[in-house]
Amino acid sequence: MSDLVFLSAHQLAQMIRDRIVSAVEVTEAYLAQIAKHNAKLNAICTLDEDNARARAKLADEALARGENWGALHGVPITIKDIFETAGLRTTAGYIPLKDYIPQQDATVVARLRAAGAIILGKTNMAELAGDFQSTNSLFPQVNNPWNVNYTAGGSSGGSAAAVAGGLSSLDISNDIAGSVRQPAHFCGVYGLKPTDRRISTAGAIPEVPGMPYCLRQMITVGCFARSLKDIQICFSLIAGADLRRPDVPPISLDTPSGKSLKDLKIAWIDEWVEVPVNSEIRSAMQVIAQKLSQEGACVERWLLKDFDLSTVWNLYGRIAAYINNYAQPKDRYNIRRSFELLFRTATQGDKKLRELGNFSRFLPELLNPSLRGYFETLTERDRFIAQMDSALESWDVWLTPVAATPAFTHRPAWSAIDIEGKPYPHGIANGAYTIPFNLSGHPAVVIPIGQTQNSLPIGLQIVGKRWREMELLAIAEELNKVVGNFQHPSGY
């Protein structure tokens, strides 16, 4: 039953509950898919085959007794290797953690286990989540299932590739600069970045064990799936207050308004002035706006008043420099690696765009951080959030590109990317359309909307109001009926 691996997680859960198929059968189907395809994708870096089989057997026995563990009873999933999993190796792609076996699950992992999910293994990623590709010094690079000569994105490339290739029904990930959204776009799957601090990050690296809790802003926990309903279920399970993270507010999930497409007021933009996008992505955005308008939605081209990407990028970079100064380990290997990446961003790509995205300008914050400077950046961020909140009040959602390009061919970390003859700095090409919403904290979901002439996926970023994820997902579902669809790559 190879078709099992491309059914949605909620369909599998229902079939298992109805005894149409057993958890053991579903788990074996995924393990067979992994055995067949993972060697060319490198999406899963640590497979927990024996425990997955044992857990599936227990799931079936529990159902036979009339027990239901929850919404994902018996459904196989994977976990990005950045989240601690009790008794299962967790490395974050970082050499000093190559043998690290956590004693406790990350909060989100524990919540998914409690809902009945079966963890197949851990998905491969960028080293310490520090690149828009998924390469590290422990495992082979992750390849895109649509074309293995192309990257699956980063830092959660293994997550997106596993879901797209039918190696997992859904995957849990994190996002501080686009780590969910860009791989979802590159691999043609659905991905959610929730509101800042909506979901606990307890048990997540790159704050390696023993480091202080520094990543308190801009980082979120999200998920990948092959349907928006799966995203909604997963989000509902992992969101909410956590005793391990007192800064996660006890805010209940919102209730969707139930608006139909014809009731929606939709803003859209096909590119920032400073960072033009690939022509096929721009054309796809324009087609989307036209289709939605024809279906009766109010669709208007719009950009936040006084939006200046340079200002946004500078503020994000300063905050990131402050928090990473203490969150990242300072061993010789990591320092050398960090300076190599900074050198590439400062020397590769179009000069004007390089000046816009040059992270080396934040060396003062890295080398000589001050408490006053840190608080000043947080105050500036508060103002930006308030500005964004006010501007988005008039709209139900805002549609934007996810990145300036579709998936690109493998290359050294942070190397420049060619966009129709113009070399773009790596960070700008991949983060210009995602980073503003990490800075503002607004939720965003990516849905697949088509493919390029080279059969590479194109995703659409849908941005919603803070703390209104359920409304955002409901609106995304309305849009998805018109413009979205998941297709799995041929050969899988």
CSV table of C-alpha atoms in Angstrom, one decimal:
chain,number,residue,atom,x,y,z
A,1,MET,CA,0.0,0.0,0.0
A,2,SER,CA,2.6,2.6,-1.1
A,3,ASP,CA,-0.1,5.2,-1.6
A,4,LEU,CA,-0.4,5.3,2.2
A,5,VAL,CA,2.7,7.5,2.5
A,6,PHE,CA,1.1,10.3,0.5
A,7,LEU,CA,-2.2,10.4,2.4
A,8,SER,CA,-2.5,13.3,4.9
A,9,ALA,CA,-1.9,12.7,8.5
A,10,HIS,CA,-5.5,13.3,9.5
A,11,GLN,CA,-6.7,10.8,6.9
A,12,LEU,CA,-4.2,8.2,8.2
A,13,ALA,CA,-5.4,8.9,11.8
A,14,GLN,CA,-9.0,8.4,10.8
A,15,MET,CA,-8.2,5.2,8.8
A,16,ILE,CA,-6.3,3.8,11.8
A,17,ARG,CA,-9.2,4.6,14.2
A,18,ASP,CA,-11.7,3.0,11.8
A,19,ARG,CA,-9.5,-0.1,11.5
A,20,ILE,CA,-9.2,0.3,7.7
A,21,VAL,CA,-5.5,0.1,8.2
A,22,SER,CA,-3.3,-0.6,11.2
A,23,ALA,CA,-0.6,1.6,12.7
A,24,VAL,CA,1.9,-1.2,12.0
A,25,GLU,CA,0.9,-1.2,8.3
A,26,VAL,CA,1.3,2.6,8.0
A,27,THR,CA,4.6,2.6,9.9
A,28,GLU,CA,5.9,-0.2,7.7
A,29,ALA,CA,4.9,1.7,4.5
A,30,TYR,CA,6.9,4.7,5.7
A,31,LEU,CA,9.9,2.7,6.7
A,32,ALA,CA,9.8,1.1,3.2
A,33,GLN,CA,9.6,4.5,1.6
A,34,ILE,CA,12.6,5.7,3.7
A,35,ALA,CA,14.6,2.6,2.8
A,36,LYS,CA,13.9,3.2,-0.9
A,37,HIS,CA,14.5,7.0,-1.1
A,38,ASN,CA,16.4,8.4,1.8
A,39,ALA,CA,19.8,7.4,0.5
A,40,LYS,CA,19.4,9.9,-2.4
A,41,LEU,CA,17.6,12.6,-0.3
A,42,ASN,CA,19.5,12.4,3.0
A,43,ALA,CA,16.3,13.8,4.6
A,44,ILE,CA,16.4,11.6,7.7
A,45,CYS,CA,19.7,11.6,9.6
A,46,THR,CA,18.7,9.4,12.5
A,47,LEU,CA,16.2,6.6,12.0
A,48,ASP,CA,14.5,5.0,15.1
A,49,GLU,CA,13.2,2.0,13.3
A,50,ASP,CA,12.9,-0.5,16.2
A,51,ASN,CA,11.1,2.0,18.5
A,52,ALA,CA,8.8,3.1,15.8
A,53,ARG,CA,7.7,-0.5,15.1
A,54,ALA,CA,7.2,-1.1,18.8
A,55,ARG,CA,5.2,2.0,19.3
A,56,ALA,CA,3.0,1.2,16.3
A,57,LYS,CA,2.3,-2.3,17.8
A,58,LEU,CA,1.3,-0.7,21.1
A,59,ALA,CA,-0.9,1.8,19.2
A,60,ASP,CA,-2.9,-1.0,17.6
A,61,GLU,CA,-3.2,-2.9,20.9
A,62,ALA,CA,-4.5,0.2,22.6
A,63,LEU,CA,-7.2,0.7,19.9
A,64,ALA,CA,-8.2,-3.0,20.3
A,65,ARG,CA,-8.8,-2.2,24.0
A,66,GLY,CA,-10.9,0.9,23.1
A,67,GLU,CA,-8.1,3.4,24.0
A,68,ASN,CA,-7.5,6.5,21.8
A,69,TRP,CA,-4.2,8.3,22.5
A,70,GLY,CA,-5.3,11.4,20.6
A,71,ALA,CA,-5.5,13.2,17.2
A,72,LEU,CA,-2.4,11.5,15.8
A,73,HIS,CA,-2.9,8.0,17.3
A,74,GLY,CA,-0.6,5.7,15.3
A,75,VAL,CA,0.5,8.3,12.8
A,76,PRO,CA,4.2,8.2,11.9
A,77,ILE,CA,6.0,11.6,11.9
A,78,THR,CA,9.5,13.0,12.0
A,79,ILE,CA,11.2,15.6,14.1
A,80,LYS,CA,13.8,18.2,13.0
A,81,ASP,CA,17.2,17.3,14.6
A,82,ILE,CA,17.2,20.6,16.4
A,83,PHE,CA,14.6,19.3,19.0
A,84,GLU,CA,15.6,17.1,21.9
A,85,THR,CA,14.2,13.6,21.8
A,86,ALA,CA,14.5,11.5,25.0
A,87,GLY,CA,16.7,8.5,24.3
A,88,LEU,CA,17.2,9.4,20.6
A,89,ARG,CA,20.3,11.2,19.3
A,90,THR,CA,19.9,15.0,18.8
A,91,THR,CA,22.8,16.8,17.0
A,92,ALA,CA,21.6,20.0,15.3
A,93,GLY,CA,24.2,19.0,12.7
A,94,TYR,CA,27.0,20.2,15.1
A,95,ILE,CA,30.1,18.0,15.6
A,96,PRO,CA,30.3,18.5,19.4
A,97,LEU,CA,26.8,17.1,19.7
A,98,LYS,CA,27.3,14.0,17.5
A,99,ASP,CA,26.8,11.6,20.4
A,100,TYR,CA,24.3,13.7,22.4
A,101,ILE,CA,21.4,11.6,23.8
A,102,PRO,CA,18.9,13.9,25.6
A,103,GLN,CA,17.1,12.7,28.8
A,104,GLN,CA,14.0,14.7,28.1
A,105,ASP,CA,11.8,15.5,25.1
A,106,ALA,CA,11.4,19.1,23.9
A,107,THR,CA,8.0,20.3,24.9
A,108,VAL,CA,6.6,20.1,21.3
A,109,VAL,CA,7.9,16.6,20.9
A,110,ALA,CA,6.3,15.5,24.2
A,111,ARG,CA,3.0,17.0,23.1
A,112,LEU,CA,3.0,15.2,19.8
A,113,ARG,CA,3.9,11.9,21.5
A,114,ALA,CA,1.0,12.5,23.9
A,115,ALA,CA,-1.3,12.9,21.0
A,116,GLY,CA,-0.4,9.4,19.7
A,117,ALA,CA,2.3,10.2,17.1
A,118,ILE,CA,4.9,7.7,16.3
A,119,ILE,CA,8.4,9.2,15.8
A,120,LEU,CA,10.2,7.6,12.9
A,121,GLY,CA,13.4,9.6,13.4
A,122,LYS,CA,15.1,12.9,13.1
A,123,THR,CA,15.4,15.1,10.0
A,124,ASN,CA,18.6,16.6,8.6
A,125,MET,CA,19.3,20.3,8.7
A,126,ALA,CA,21.8,23.1,8.4
A,127,GLU,CA,24.5,23.2,11.1
A,128,LEU,CA,23.1,24.9,14.2
A,129,ALA,CA,20.2,26.1,11.9
A,130,GLY,CA,22.7,28.6,10.4
A,131,ASP,CA,22.1,28.5,6.6
A,132,PHE,CA,19.4,28.6,3.9
A,133,GLN,CA,20.6,25.2,2.7
A,134,SER,CA,20.8,22.0,4.8
A,135,THR,CA,24.4,21.0,5.0
A,136,ASN,CA,26.5,20.2,8.1
A,137,SER,CA,29.7,18.4,9.0
A,138,LEU,CA,28.0,15.2,10.4
A,139,PHE,CA,25.6,14.1,7.6
A,140,PRO,CA,25.4,14.3,3.8
A,141,GLN,CA,23.7,17.4,2.3
A,142,VAL,CA,19.9,17.3,1.9
A,143,ASN,CA,18.7,17.0,-1.7
A,144,ASN,CA,15.5,18.3,-3.1
A,145,PRO,CA,13.1,15.5,-4.1
A,146,TRP,CA,12.1,17.4,-7.2
A,147,ASN,CA,15.7,17.4,-8.5
A,148,VAL,CA,18.5,16.1,-6.3
A,149,ASN,CA,21.0,18.6,-7.9
A,150,TYR,CA,19.1,21.3,-6.1
A,151,THR,CA,18.9,22.3,-2.4
A,152,ALA,CA,15.8,21.5,-0.3
A,153,GLY,CA,16.4,24.8,1.5
A,154,GLY,CA,17.3,25.5,5.1
A,155,SER,CA,17.7,25.3,7.8
A,156,SER,CA,14.9,22.7,7.8
A,157,GLY,CA,15.6,21.1,4.4
A,158,GLY,CA,15.3,17.6,5.7
A,159,SER,CA,11.9,18.3,7.1
A,160,ALA,CA,10.5,19.6,3.9
A,161,ALA,CA,12.1,16.9,1.7
A,162,ALA,CA,10.8,14.1,4.0
A,163,VAL,CA,7.3,15.4,3.8
A,164,ALA,CA,7.4,16.1,0.1
A,165,GLY,CA,8.9,12.7,-0.7
A,166,GLY,CA,6.5,10.7,1.4
A,167,LEU,CA,9.1,9.8,4.1
A,168,SER,CA,7.0,11.4,6.8
A,169,SER,CA,3.4,12.5,7.2
A,170,LEU,CA,4.4,15.8,9.0
A,171,ASP,CA,7.4,17.3,10.6
A,172,ILE,CA,8.1,19.8,13.4
A,173,SER,CA,10.6,22.6,12.8
A,174,ASN,CA,11.6,26.0,13.9
A,175,ASP,CA,11.9,29.4,12.1
A,176,ILE,CA,14.0,32.4,13.0
A,177,ALA,CA,14.7,33.7,9.5
A,178,GLY,CA,12.6,31.5,7.2
A,179,SER,CA,13.6,28.0,8.2
A,180,VAL,CA,10.1,26.7,7.7
A,181,ARG,CA,8.8,28.9,4.9
A,182,GLN,CA,11.7,28.8,2.5
A,183,PRO,CA,12.1,24.9,2.5
A,184,ALA,CA,8.3,24.6,2.1
A,185,HIS,CA,8.5,26.9,-0.9
A,186,PHE,CA,11.5,25.0,-2.4
A,187,CYS,CA,9.9,21.5,-1.9
A,188,GLY,CA,6.2,22.3,-2.6
A,189,VAL,CA,4.7,21.5,0.8
A,190,TYR,CA,2.7,23.5,3.4
A,191,GLY,CA,4.5,25.2,6.2
A,192,LEU,CA,3.5,27.4,9.2
A,193,LYS,CA,5.5,30.0,11.1
A,194,PRO,CA,3.3,31.0,14.1
A,195,THR,CA,3.2,34.2,16.1
A,196,ASP,CA,6.3,34.9,18.1
A,197,ARG,CA,6.2,33.1,21.5
A,198,ARG,CA,3.0,31.2,20.6
A,199,ILE,CA,4.8,27.9,21.0
A,200,SER,CA,7.3,26.8,23.5
A,201,THR,CA,10.9,26.4,22.4
A,202,ALA,CA,12.0,24.4,25.4
A,203,GLY,CA,14.3,21.7,24.4
A,204,ALA,CA,15.3,23.3,21.1
A,205,ILE,CA,18.9,24.0,19.9
A,206,PRO,CA,20.9,26.1,18.7
A,207,GLU,CA,21.2,27.0,22.3
A,208,VAL,CA,23.3,24.0,22.9
A,209,PRO,CA,23.0,22.2,26.3
A,210,GLY,CA,24.6,24.4,29.0
A,211,MET,CA,24.1,27.7,27.2
A,212,PRO,CA,21.8,30.3,28.6
A,213,TYR,CA,18.3,30.8,27.2
A,214,CYS,CA,18.9,33.7,24.8
A,215,LEU,CA,16.7,33.2,21.8
A,216,ARG,CA,13.6,34.9,23.3
A,217,GLN,CA,12.7,36.9,20.3
A,218,MET,CA,11.9,36.2,16.6
A,219,ILE,CA,12.3,32.4,16.9
A,220,THR,CA,9.2,30.2,16.5
A,221,VAL,CA,8.3,26.6,16.3
A,222,GLY,CA,6.3,25.6,13.2
A,223,CYS,CA,5.4,22.5,11.1
A,224,PHE,CA,5.4,21.0,7.6
A,225,ALA,CA,2.6,18.9,6.1
A,226,ARG,CA,0.9,17.9,2.9
A,227,SER,CA,-2.4,19.6,3.8
A,228,LEU,CA,-3.5,22.7,5.7
A,229,LYS,CA,-5.8,20.6,7.9
A,230,ASP,CA,-2.7,18.7,9.1
A,231,ILE,CA,-1.0,22.0,9.8
A,232,GLN,CA,-4.0,23.2,11.8
A,233,ILE,CA,-4.1,19.9,13.8
A,234,CYS,CA,-0.4,20.0,14.5
A,235,PHE,CA,-0.4,23.6,15.5
A,236,SER,CA,-3.4,23.1,17.8
A,237,LEU,CA,-1.5,20.3,19.6
A,238,ILE,CA,1.7,22.1,20.2
A,239,ALA,CA,0.6,25.7,20.9
A,240,GLY,CA,0.1,27.1,24.3
A,241,ALA,CA,1.7,27.9,27.7
A,242,ASP,CA,4.5,25.8,29.1
A,243,LEU,CA,5.9,25.6,32.6
A,244,ARG,CA,9.4,25.3,31.1
A,245,ARG,CA,8.9,28.6,29.2
A,246,PRO,CA,7.1,31.2,31.4
A,247,ASP,CA,7.4,33.8,28.6
A,248,VAL,CA,4.9,31.8,26.5
A,249,PRO,CA,1.6,33.5,27.3
A,250,PRO,CA,-1.5,31.4,28.2
A,251,ILE,CA,-3.5,32.7,25.2
A,252,SER,CA,-6.3,30.5,23.9
A,253,LEU,CA,-6.5,29.7,20.2
A,254,ASP,CA,-8.6,32.1,18.3
A,255,THR,CA,-11.9,31.2,16.6
A,256,PRO,CA,-12.0,31.7,12.8
A,257,SER,CA,-14.5,34.3,11.5
A,258,GLY,CA,-15.8,31.9,8.9
A,259,LYS,CA,-15.4,34.4,6.1
A,260,SER,CA,-15.8,33.2,2.5
A,261,LEU,CA,-13.5,34.2,-0.3
A,262,LYS,CA,-15.9,36.9,-1.4
A,263,ASP,CA,-15.8,38.5,2.1
A,264,LEU,CA,-12.0,38.7,2.2
A,265,LYS,CA,-9.9,41.8,1.8
A,266,ILE,CA,-6.5,40.7,0.5
A,267,ALA,CA,-3.4,42.7,0.1
A,268,TRP,CA,-0.6,41.4,-2.2
A,269,ILE,CA,2.8,42.4,-3.4
A,270,ASP,CA,4.9,40.5,-6.0
A,271,GLU,CA,8.3,42.0,-4.9
A,272,TRP,CA,10.0,44.5,-2.7
A,273,VAL,CA,11.5,47.4,-4.6
A,274,GLU,CA,14.9,46.6,-3.2
A,275,VAL,CA,14.9,42.9,-4.0
A,276,PRO,CA,13.3,41.9,-7.4
A,277,VAL,CA,12.3,38.3,-7.6
A,278,ASN,CA,12.6,35.6,-10.3
A,279,SER,CA,10.2,36.4,-13.2
A,280,GLU,CA,8.4,33.1,-12.8
A,281,ILE,CA,7.6,33.7,-9.2
A,282,ARG,CA,6.5,37.3,-10.0
A,283,SER,CA,4.3,36.0,-12.8
A,284,ALA,CA,2.8,33.4,-10.5
A,285,MET,CA,2.0,36.1,-7.9
A,286,GLN,CA,0.2,38.1,-10.5
A,287,VAL,CA,-1.8,35.2,-11.7
A,288,ILE,CA,-2.8,34.4,-8.1
A,289,ALA,CA,-4.0,38.0,-7.6
A,290,GLN,CA,-6.0,37.8,-10.8
A,291,LYS,CA,-7.6,34.4,-9.9
A,292,LEU,CA,-8.7,35.5,-6.4
A,293,SER,CA,-10.1,38.7,-7.8
A,294,GLN,CA,-12.1,36.8,-10.4
A,295,GLU,CA,-13.5,34.6,-7.6
A,296,GLY,CA,-14.9,37.7,-5.9
A,297,ALA,CA,-12.3,38.6,-3.3
A,298,CYS,CA,-11.2,42.2,-2.8
A,299,VAL,CA,-7.6,42.1,-3.9
A,300,GLU,CA,-5.3,45.1,-3.9
A,301,ARG,CA,-1.6,45.6,-4.6
A,302,TRP,CA,-0.3,47.0,-1.3
A,303,LEU,CA,2.9,47.8,0.6
A,304,LEU,CA,3.3,49.0,4.2
A,305,LYS,CA,3.7,52.8,4.2
A,306,ASP,CA,7.3,53.8,4.6
A,307,PHE,CA,8.4,50.1,4.4
A,308,ASP,CA,12.2,50.2,4.1
A,309,LEU,CA,13.9,46.8,3.8
A,310,SER,CA,17.3,48.2,4.7
A,311,THR,CA,15.9,49.5,8.0
A,312,VAL,CA,14.1,46.2,8.7
A,313,TRP,CA,17.2,44.2,7.8
A,314,ASN,CA,19.5,46.3,10.0
A,315,LEU,CA,17.2,46.1,13.0
A,316,TYR,CA,16.8,42.3,12.6
A,317,GLY,CA,20.6,41.9,12.2
A,318,ARG,CA,21.4,43.9,15.3
A,319,ILE,CA,19.0,41.9,17.5
A,320,ALA,CA,20.2,38.6,16.0
A,321,ALA,CA,23.8,39.7,16.7
A,322,TYR,CA,23.0,40.4,20.4
A,323,ILE,CA,21.2,37.1,21.0
A,324,ASN,CA,23.5,34.9,19.0
A,325,ASN,CA,26.5,36.4,20.9
A,326,TYR,CA,25.4,34.4,23.9
A,327,ALA,CA,23.3,31.6,22.3
A,328,GLN,CA,26.0,30.3,20.0
A,329,PRO,CA,29.0,28.4,21.4
A,330,LYS,CA,32.3,30.1,21.1
A,331,ASP,CA,34.5,27.1,20.3
A,332,ARG,CA,37.3,27.6,17.7
A,333,TYR,CA,35.4,25.6,15.1
A,334,ASN,CA,32.2,27.6,15.3
A,335,ILE,CA,34.0,31.0,15.4
A,336,ARG,CA,36.0,30.1,12.3
A,337,ARG,CA,32.9,28.9,10.5
A,338,SER,CA,31.0,32.1,11.5
A,339,PHE,CA,33.7,34.4,10.2
A,340,GLU,CA,33.9,32.5,6.9
A,341,LEU,CA,30.1,33.0,6.4
A,342,LEU,CA,30.4,36.7,7.3
A,343,PHE,CA,33.2,37.1,4.7
A,344,ARG,CA,31.1,35.6,2.0
A,345,THR,CA,28.1,37.9,2.7
A,346,ALA,CA,30.5,40.8,2.6
A,347,THR,CA,32.2,39.9,-0.7
A,348,GLN,CA,29.8,38.0,-2.9
A,349,GLY,CA,26.8,39.3,-4.9
A,350,ASP,CA,25.7,42.6,-6.4
A,351,LYS,CA,27.4,45.4,-4.6
A,352,LYS,CA,24.3,47.4,-3.9
A,353,LEU,CA,22.4,44.4,-2.6
A,354,ARG,CA,25.6,43.3,-0.6
A,355,GLU,CA,25.5,46.7,1.2
A,356,LEU,CA,21.9,46.1,2.1
A,357,GLY,CA,22.4,42.6,3.5
A,358,ASN,CA,26.0,42.6,4.8
A,359,PHE,CA,25.9,41.0,8.2
A,360,SER,CA,29.5,42.1,8.9
A,361,ARG,CA,28.1,45.5,9.8
A,362,PHE,CA,26.9,43.9,13.0
A,363,LEU,CA,30.4,43.0,14.2
A,364,PRO,CA,30.3,45.8,16.9
A,365,GLU,CA,27.3,44.1,18.5
A,366,LEU,CA,29.0,40.7,18.3
A,367,LEU,CA,32.4,41.8,19.5
A,368,ASN,CA,31.3,44.5,22.1
A,369,PRO,CA,27.7,44.0,23.1
A,370,SER,CA,26.1,46.4,25.5
A,371,LEU,CA,22.9,46.0,27.6
A,372,ARG,CA,21.8,49.5,26.6
A,373,GLY,CA,22.2,48.7,22.9
A,374,TYR,CA,20.2,45.5,23.3
A,375,PHE,CA,17.3,47.3,24.9
A,376,GLU,CA,17.4,50.0,22.3
A,377,THR,CA,17.0,47.4,19.5
A,378,LEU,CA,14.1,45.8,21.4
A,379,THR,CA,12.4,49.2,21.7
A,380,GLU,CA,12.8,49.8,18.0
A,381,ARG,CA,11.3,46.3,17.4
A,382,ASP,CA,8.3,47.2,19.5
A,383,ARG,CA,7.7,50.2,17.3
A,384,PHE,CA,7.9,48.1,14.2
A,385,ILE,CA,5.5,45.5,15.5
A,386,ALA,CA,3.0,48.2,16.4
A,387,GLN,CA,3.4,49.8,13.0
A,388,MET,CA,2.8,46.4,11.3
A,389,ASP,CA,-0.2,45.6,13.6
A,390,SER,CA,-1.8,48.9,12.7
A,391,ALA,CA,-1.2,48.6,8.9
A,392,LEU,CA,-2.5,45.0,8.7
A,393,GLU,CA,-5.7,45.8,10.6
A,394,SER,CA,-7.3,46.9,7.3
A,395,TRP,CA,-6.5,43.5,5.7
A,396,ASP,CA,-7.5,39.9,6.3
A,397,VAL,CA,-4.2,38.7,4.9
A,398,TRP,CA,-1.1,39.9,3.0
A,399,LEU,CA,0.3,37.8,0.2
A,400,THR,CA,4.0,38.0,-0.6
A,401,PRO,CA,6.7,35.8,-2.3
A,402,VAL,CA,8.6,33.5,0.0
A,403,ALA,CA,12.0,34.0,-1.6
A,404,ALA,CA,13.6,35.7,-4.5
A,405,THR,CA,14.1,32.4,-6.3
A,406,PRO,CA,12.8,28.9,-6.5
A,407,ALA,CA,15.2,26.2,-5.3
A,408,PHE,CA,18.8,26.7,-6.5
A,409,THR,CA,21.7,24.2,-7.1
A,410,HIS,CA,23.9,23.1,-4.3
A,411,ARG,CA,26.7,25.5,-3.4
A,412,PRO,CA,29.1,26.4,-0.5
A,413,ALA,CA,27.3,27.9,2.5
A,414,TRP,CA,26.2,31.5,2.0
A,415,SER,CA,27.5,31.8,-1.5
A,416,ALA,CA,25.8,34.2,-4.0
A,417,ILE,CA,22.8,33.1,-6.0
A,418,ASP,CA,22.2,34.1,-9.6
A,419,ILE,CA,18.8,35.6,-10.4
A,420,GLU,CA,18.4,36.1,-14.1
A,421,GLY,CA,22.0,37.2,-14.6
A,422,LYS,CA,22.4,39.2,-11.4
A,423,PRO,CA,24.3,37.8,-8.4
A,424,TYR,CA,22.3,38.2,-5.2
A,425,PRO,CA,23.9,37.8,-1.8
A,426,HIS,CA,22.8,34.6,-0.2
A,427,GLY,CA,21.0,36.1,2.8
A,428,ILE,CA,19.1,38.6,0.7
A,429,ALA,CA,17.9,36.1,-1.9
A,430,ASN,CA,16.6,33.8,0.7
A,431,GLY,CA,15.6,35.9,3.6
A,432,ALA,CA,14.4,39.2,2.2
A,433,TYR,CA,10.7,38.1,2.2
A,434,THR,CA,10.7,36.0,5.4
A,435,ILE,CA,12.9,38.0,7.9
A,436,PRO,CA,10.5,41.0,8.1
A,437,PHE,CA,7.9,38.7,9.7
A,438,ASN,CA,10.3,37.2,12.1
A,439,LEU,CA,11.1,40.7,13.2
A,440,SER,CA,7.4,41.7,13.5
A,441,GLY,CA,6.3,38.4,14.9
A,442,HIS,CA,3.4,37.9,12.6
A,443,PRO,CA,2.3,34.4,11.6
A,444,ALA,CA,2.7,33.3,8.0
A,445,VAL,CA,1.8,30.1,6.2
A,446,VAL,CA,3.2,28.9,2.9
A,447,ILE,CA,1.1,27.0,0.4
A,448,PRO,CA,2.3,25.5,-3.0
A,449,ILE,CA,0.8,27.4,-6.0
A,450,GLY,CA,2.6,25.9,-9.0
A,451,GLN,CA,5.9,25.1,-10.6
A,452,THR,CA,8.6,26.7,-12.8
A,453,GLN,CA,9.3,25.6,-16.3
A,454,ASN,CA,12.1,23.4,-14.8
A,455,SER,CA,9.5,21.7,-12.6
A,456,LEU,CA,10.6,23.3,-9.3
A,457,PRO,CA,7.9,24.3,-6.8
A,458,ILE,CA,6.7,27.8,-6.2
A,459,GLY,CA,5.1,28.7,-2.8
A,460,LEU,CA,3.0,31.6,-1.7
A,461,GLN,CA,3.5,33.3,1.7
A,462,ILE,CA,0.2,34.3,3.4
A,463,VAL,CA,0.8,36.7,6.4
A,464,GLY,CA,-1.9,37.1,9.0
A,465,LYS,CA,-2.6,39.0,12.3
A,466,ARG,CA,-0.6,38.2,15.4
A,467,TRP,CA,-2.3,35.6,17.7
A,468,ARG,CA,-4.8,34.8,14.9
A,469,GLU,CA,-3.3,31.6,13.5
A,470,MET,CA,-6.6,29.7,13.3
A,471,GLU,CA,-8.1,32.6,11.3
A,472,LEU,CA,-5.0,32.7,9.1
A,473,LEU,CA,-5.2,28.9,8.4
A,474,ALA,CA,-8.9,29.1,7.6
A,475,ILE,CA,-8.3,31.9,5.1
A,476,ALA,CA,-5.4,30.0,3.6
A,477,GLU,CA,-7.8,27.1,3.1
A,478,GLU,CA,-10.1,29.3,1.2
A,479,LEU,CA,-7.3,30.5,-1.0
A,480,ASN,CA,-5.9,27.0,-1.3
A,481,LYS,CA,-9.2,25.9,-2.9
A,482,VAL,CA,-8.5,28.3,-5.8
A,483,VAL,CA,-4.8,28.6,-6.2
A,484,GLY,CA,-3.0,25.9,-4.1
A,485,ASN,CA,-2.4,22.2,-4.4
A,486,PHE,CA,0.1,19.6,-3.2
A,487,GLN,CA,1.7,17.4,-5.8
A,488,HIS,CA,4.3,14.9,-4.9
A,489,PRO,CA,7.4,14.7,-7.1
A,490,SER,CA,7.5,12.0,-9.7
A,491,GLY,CA,9.3,8.8,-8.9
A,492,TYR,CA,8.1,8.6,-5.3
